[in-house]
CSV table of C-alpha atoms and ligand atoms in Angstrom, one decimal:
chain,number,residue,atom,x,y,z
A,1,MET,CA,33.6,-35.9,-32.6
A,2,ASN,CA,32.2,-34.3,-29.4
A,3,ILE,CA,32.9,-30.6,-29.6
A,4,LEU,CA,32.2,-28.2,-26.7
A,5,VAL,CA,31.5,-24.7,-27.9
A,6,SER,CA,30.9,-21.2,-26.5
A,7,ALA,CA,27.1,-21.0,-26.8
A,8,CYS,CA,27.2,-17.5,-28.3
A,9,LEU,CA,29.0,-19.0,-31.3
A,10,VAL,CA,26.0,-21.1,-32.3
A,11,GLY,CA,23.1,-18.6,-32.0
A,12,ILE,CA,22.3,-18.7,-28.3
A,13,GLY,CA,21.5,-15.2,-26.9
A,14,CYS,CA,23.8,-15.5,-23.9
A,15,LYS,CA,26.2,-12.6,-24.7
A,16,TYR,CA,26.2,-9.8,-22.1
A,17,ASN,CA,24.1,-7.6,-24.3
A,18,CYS,CA,21.9,-10.4,-25.7
A,19,GLU,CA,23.3,-9.7,-29.2
A,20,ILE,CA,23.2,-12.7,-31.5
A,21,LYS,CA,26.0,-12.9,-34.1
A,22,GLU,CA,26.3,-15.6,-36.8
A,23,TYR,CA,29.5,-17.7,-37.2
A,24,PRO,CA,28.8,-19.8,-40.2
A,25,ASN,CA,32.1,-21.7,-39.8
A,26,ILE,CA,31.0,-22.8,-36.3
A,27,THR,CA,27.4,-23.7,-37.1
A,28,ALA,CA,28.8,-25.8,-40.0
A,29,LEU,CA,30.3,-28.1,-37.3
A,30,LEU,CA,26.7,-29.1,-36.4
A,31,ASP,CA,26.3,-31.0,-39.6
A,32,ARG,CA,29.2,-33.4,-38.9
A,33,HIS,CA,29.8,-33.4,-35.2
A,34,THR,CA,28.0,-33.5,-31.8
A,35,VAL,CA,28.2,-29.9,-30.6
A,36,ILE,CA,27.6,-29.1,-27.0
A,37,PRO,CA,27.0,-25.4,-26.4
A,38,VAL,CA,27.9,-23.9,-22.9
A,39,CYS,CA,28.0,-20.4,-21.5
A,40,PRO,CA,30.2,-20.3,-18.4
A,41,GLU,CA,29.0,-16.9,-17.3
A,42,GLN,CA,25.3,-18.1,-17.3
A,43,LEU,CA,26.4,-21.3,-15.6
A,44,GLY,CA,28.1,-19.2,-13.0
A,45,GLY,CA,24.8,-17.5,-12.1
A,46,LEU,CA,25.2,-14.2,-14.0
A,47,PRO,CA,22.1,-12.8,-15.6
A,48,THR,CA,21.6,-12.0,-19.3
A,49,PRO,CA,21.7,-9.2,-20.1
A,50,ARG,CA,24.5,-8.2,-17.8
A,51,LYS,CA,27.1,-5.4,-17.7
A,52,PRO,CA,30.3,-6.0,-19.7
A,53,LEU,CA,33.0,-7.7,-17.7
A,54,GLU,CA,36.8,-7.9,-17.9
A,55,ILE,CA,39.6,-9.5,-16.0
A,56,LYS,CA,41.5,-6.9,-13.9
A,57,GLY,CA,44.5,-8.3,-12.0
A,58,ASN,CA,43.3,-11.3,-10.1
A,59,ASN,CA,39.6,-10.4,-10.3
A,60,VAL,CA,36.8,-10.1,-12.8
A,61,VAL,CA,35.0,-6.8,-12.6
A,62,ASP,CA,32.0,-5.3,-14.4
A,63,SER,CA,32.0,-1.9,-15.9
A,64,SER,CA,30.9,-0.3,-12.6
A,65,GLY,CA,33.7,-1.9,-10.7
A,66,GLU,CA,31.7,-4.7,-9.0
A,67,ILE,CA,33.7,-7.9,-8.5
A,68,HIS,CA,32.3,-11.1,-10.1
A,69,THR,CA,35.3,-13.5,-9.8
A,70,GLN,CA,33.3,-16.1,-7.8
A,71,GLU,CA,30.6,-16.4,-10.5
A,72,PHE,CA,33.4,-16.8,-13.2
A,73,GLU,CA,35.1,-19.5,-11.2
A,74,LYS,CA,31.8,-21.4,-10.6
A,75,GLY,CA,31.0,-21.2,-14.3
A,76,ALA,CA,34.5,-22.5,-15.2
A,77,ASN,CA,34.1,-25.4,-12.9
A,78,GLU,CA,30.6,-26.3,-14.3
A,79,VAL,CA,32.0,-26.1,-17.9
A,80,LEU,CA,34.9,-28.4,-16.8
A,81,LYS,CA,32.4,-30.9,-15.4
A,82,ILE,CA,30.4,-30.9,-18.7
A,83,ALA,CA,33.6,-31.2,-20.8
A,84,LYS,CA,34.6,-34.3,-18.8
A,85,MET,CA,31.1,-35.7,-18.9
A,86,VAL,CA,30.8,-35.6,-22.7
A,87,GLY,CA,34.4,-36.4,-23.3
A,88,ALA,CA,35.0,-33.3,-25.4
A,89,GLN,CA,37.7,-34.0,-28.0
A,90,LEU,CA,37.8,-30.3,-29.0
A,91,VAL,CA,36.7,-27.1,-27.3
A,92,VAL,CA,35.9,-24.0,-29.5
A,93,LEU,CA,35.7,-20.8,-27.5
A,94,LYS,CA,34.8,-17.2,-28.3
A,95,SER,CA,38.0,-15.1,-28.6
A,96,ASN,CA,38.9,-12.2,-26.2
A,97,SER,CA,36.2,-13.0,-23.6
A,98,PRO,CA,37.1,-12.9,-19.9
A,99,SER,CA,35.6,-16.4,-19.6
A,100,CYS,CA,36.3,-17.9,-23.0
A,101,GLY,CA,39.3,-16.0,-24.5
A,102,ILE,CA,42.4,-17.9,-25.5
A,103,GLY,CA,45.7,-16.1,-25.7
A,104,LYS,CA,44.2,-12.6,-25.8
A,105,ILE,CA,41.8,-10.9,-23.4
A,106,TYR,CA,40.7,-7.3,-22.7
A,107,ASP,CA,42.9,-5.6,-20.2
A,108,GLY,CA,40.3,-4.5,-17.6
A,109,THR,CA,40.1,-0.9,-18.6
A,110,PHE,CA,37.0,-1.3,-20.8
A,111,SER,CA,38.8,0.5,-23.6
A,112,SER,CA,38.9,-2.4,-26.1
A,113,THR,CA,42.6,-2.9,-25.4
A,114,LEU,CA,43.8,-6.5,-25.7
A,115,ILE,CA,46.6,-8.1,-23.6
A,116,ASP,CA,48.1,-11.6,-23.5
A,117,GLY,CA,46.1,-14.0,-21.3
A,118,ASN,CA,43.3,-16.5,-21.1
A,119,GLY,CA,39.7,-16.3,-19.9
A,120,ILE,CA,39.0,-18.0,-16.6
A,121,THR,CA,37.2,-21.0,-18.2
A,122,ALA,CA,39.7,-21.3,-21.0
A,123,ASN,CA,42.5,-21.4,-18.5
A,124,LEU,CA,40.9,-24.1,-16.4
A,125,LEU,CA,40.1,-26.3,-19.5
A,126,LYS,CA,43.7,-25.8,-20.7
A,127,LYS,CA,45.1,-26.9,-17.4
A,128,ASN,CA,43.0,-30.0,-17.6
A,129,GLY,CA,44.4,-31.0,-20.9
A,130,PHE,CA,41.6,-30.1,-23.3
A,131,THR,CA,42.4,-29.0,-26.8
A,132,LEU,CA,41.2,-25.4,-27.3
A,133,LYS,CA,40.7,-23.3,-30.4
A,134,THR,CA,38.9,-19.9,-31.0
A,135,GLU,CA,36.3,-19.4,-33.6
A,136,LYS,CA,39.0,-17.7,-35.7
A,137,ASP,CA,41.0,-21.0,-35.9
A,138,ILE,CA,38.1,-23.1,-37.3
B,1,SF4,FE1,29.9,-16.4,-25.1
B,1,SF4,FE2,31.6,-17.4,-23.3
B,1,SF4,FE3,30.6,-14.9,-23.0
B,1,SF4,FE4,29.0,-17.0,-22.6
B,1,SF4,S1,30.8,-16.4,-21.4
B,1,SF4,S2,28.6,-15.2,-23.8
B,1,SF4,S3,29.8,-18.4,-24.1
B,1,SF4,S4,32.0,-15.7,-24.7
């Protein structure tokens, strides 16, 4: 199966603070499937490291209030292109992220408060009919 995954779930240092965390349940997919790692925030042109970002209303802002919605939309479109190109049968995305979160995201106050909603990339992939799961569902 071709599985698109958030790159930070398979050991790529693309998280905003460059921290690498292990997700053994996701790396185990590498043994049996073709796994394609993508980071929409990097594909949208944001640097790593970068300030933490959250969705606030209709925009994505960093912790100093700077708006980065355009980079998020570009990244989402690039990921959609890759998902179509490889014929992704499943997409596994990092929970709670403003790009990758499915169902729950942070509320834009940078206080670790979760609200209902999808990240920008997750939303676009969902609208295009891809099957989405978080790392917690695998
Ligand atoms: Fe991981 Fe997605 Fe954030 Fe990139 S944008 S670091 S893939 S959660």
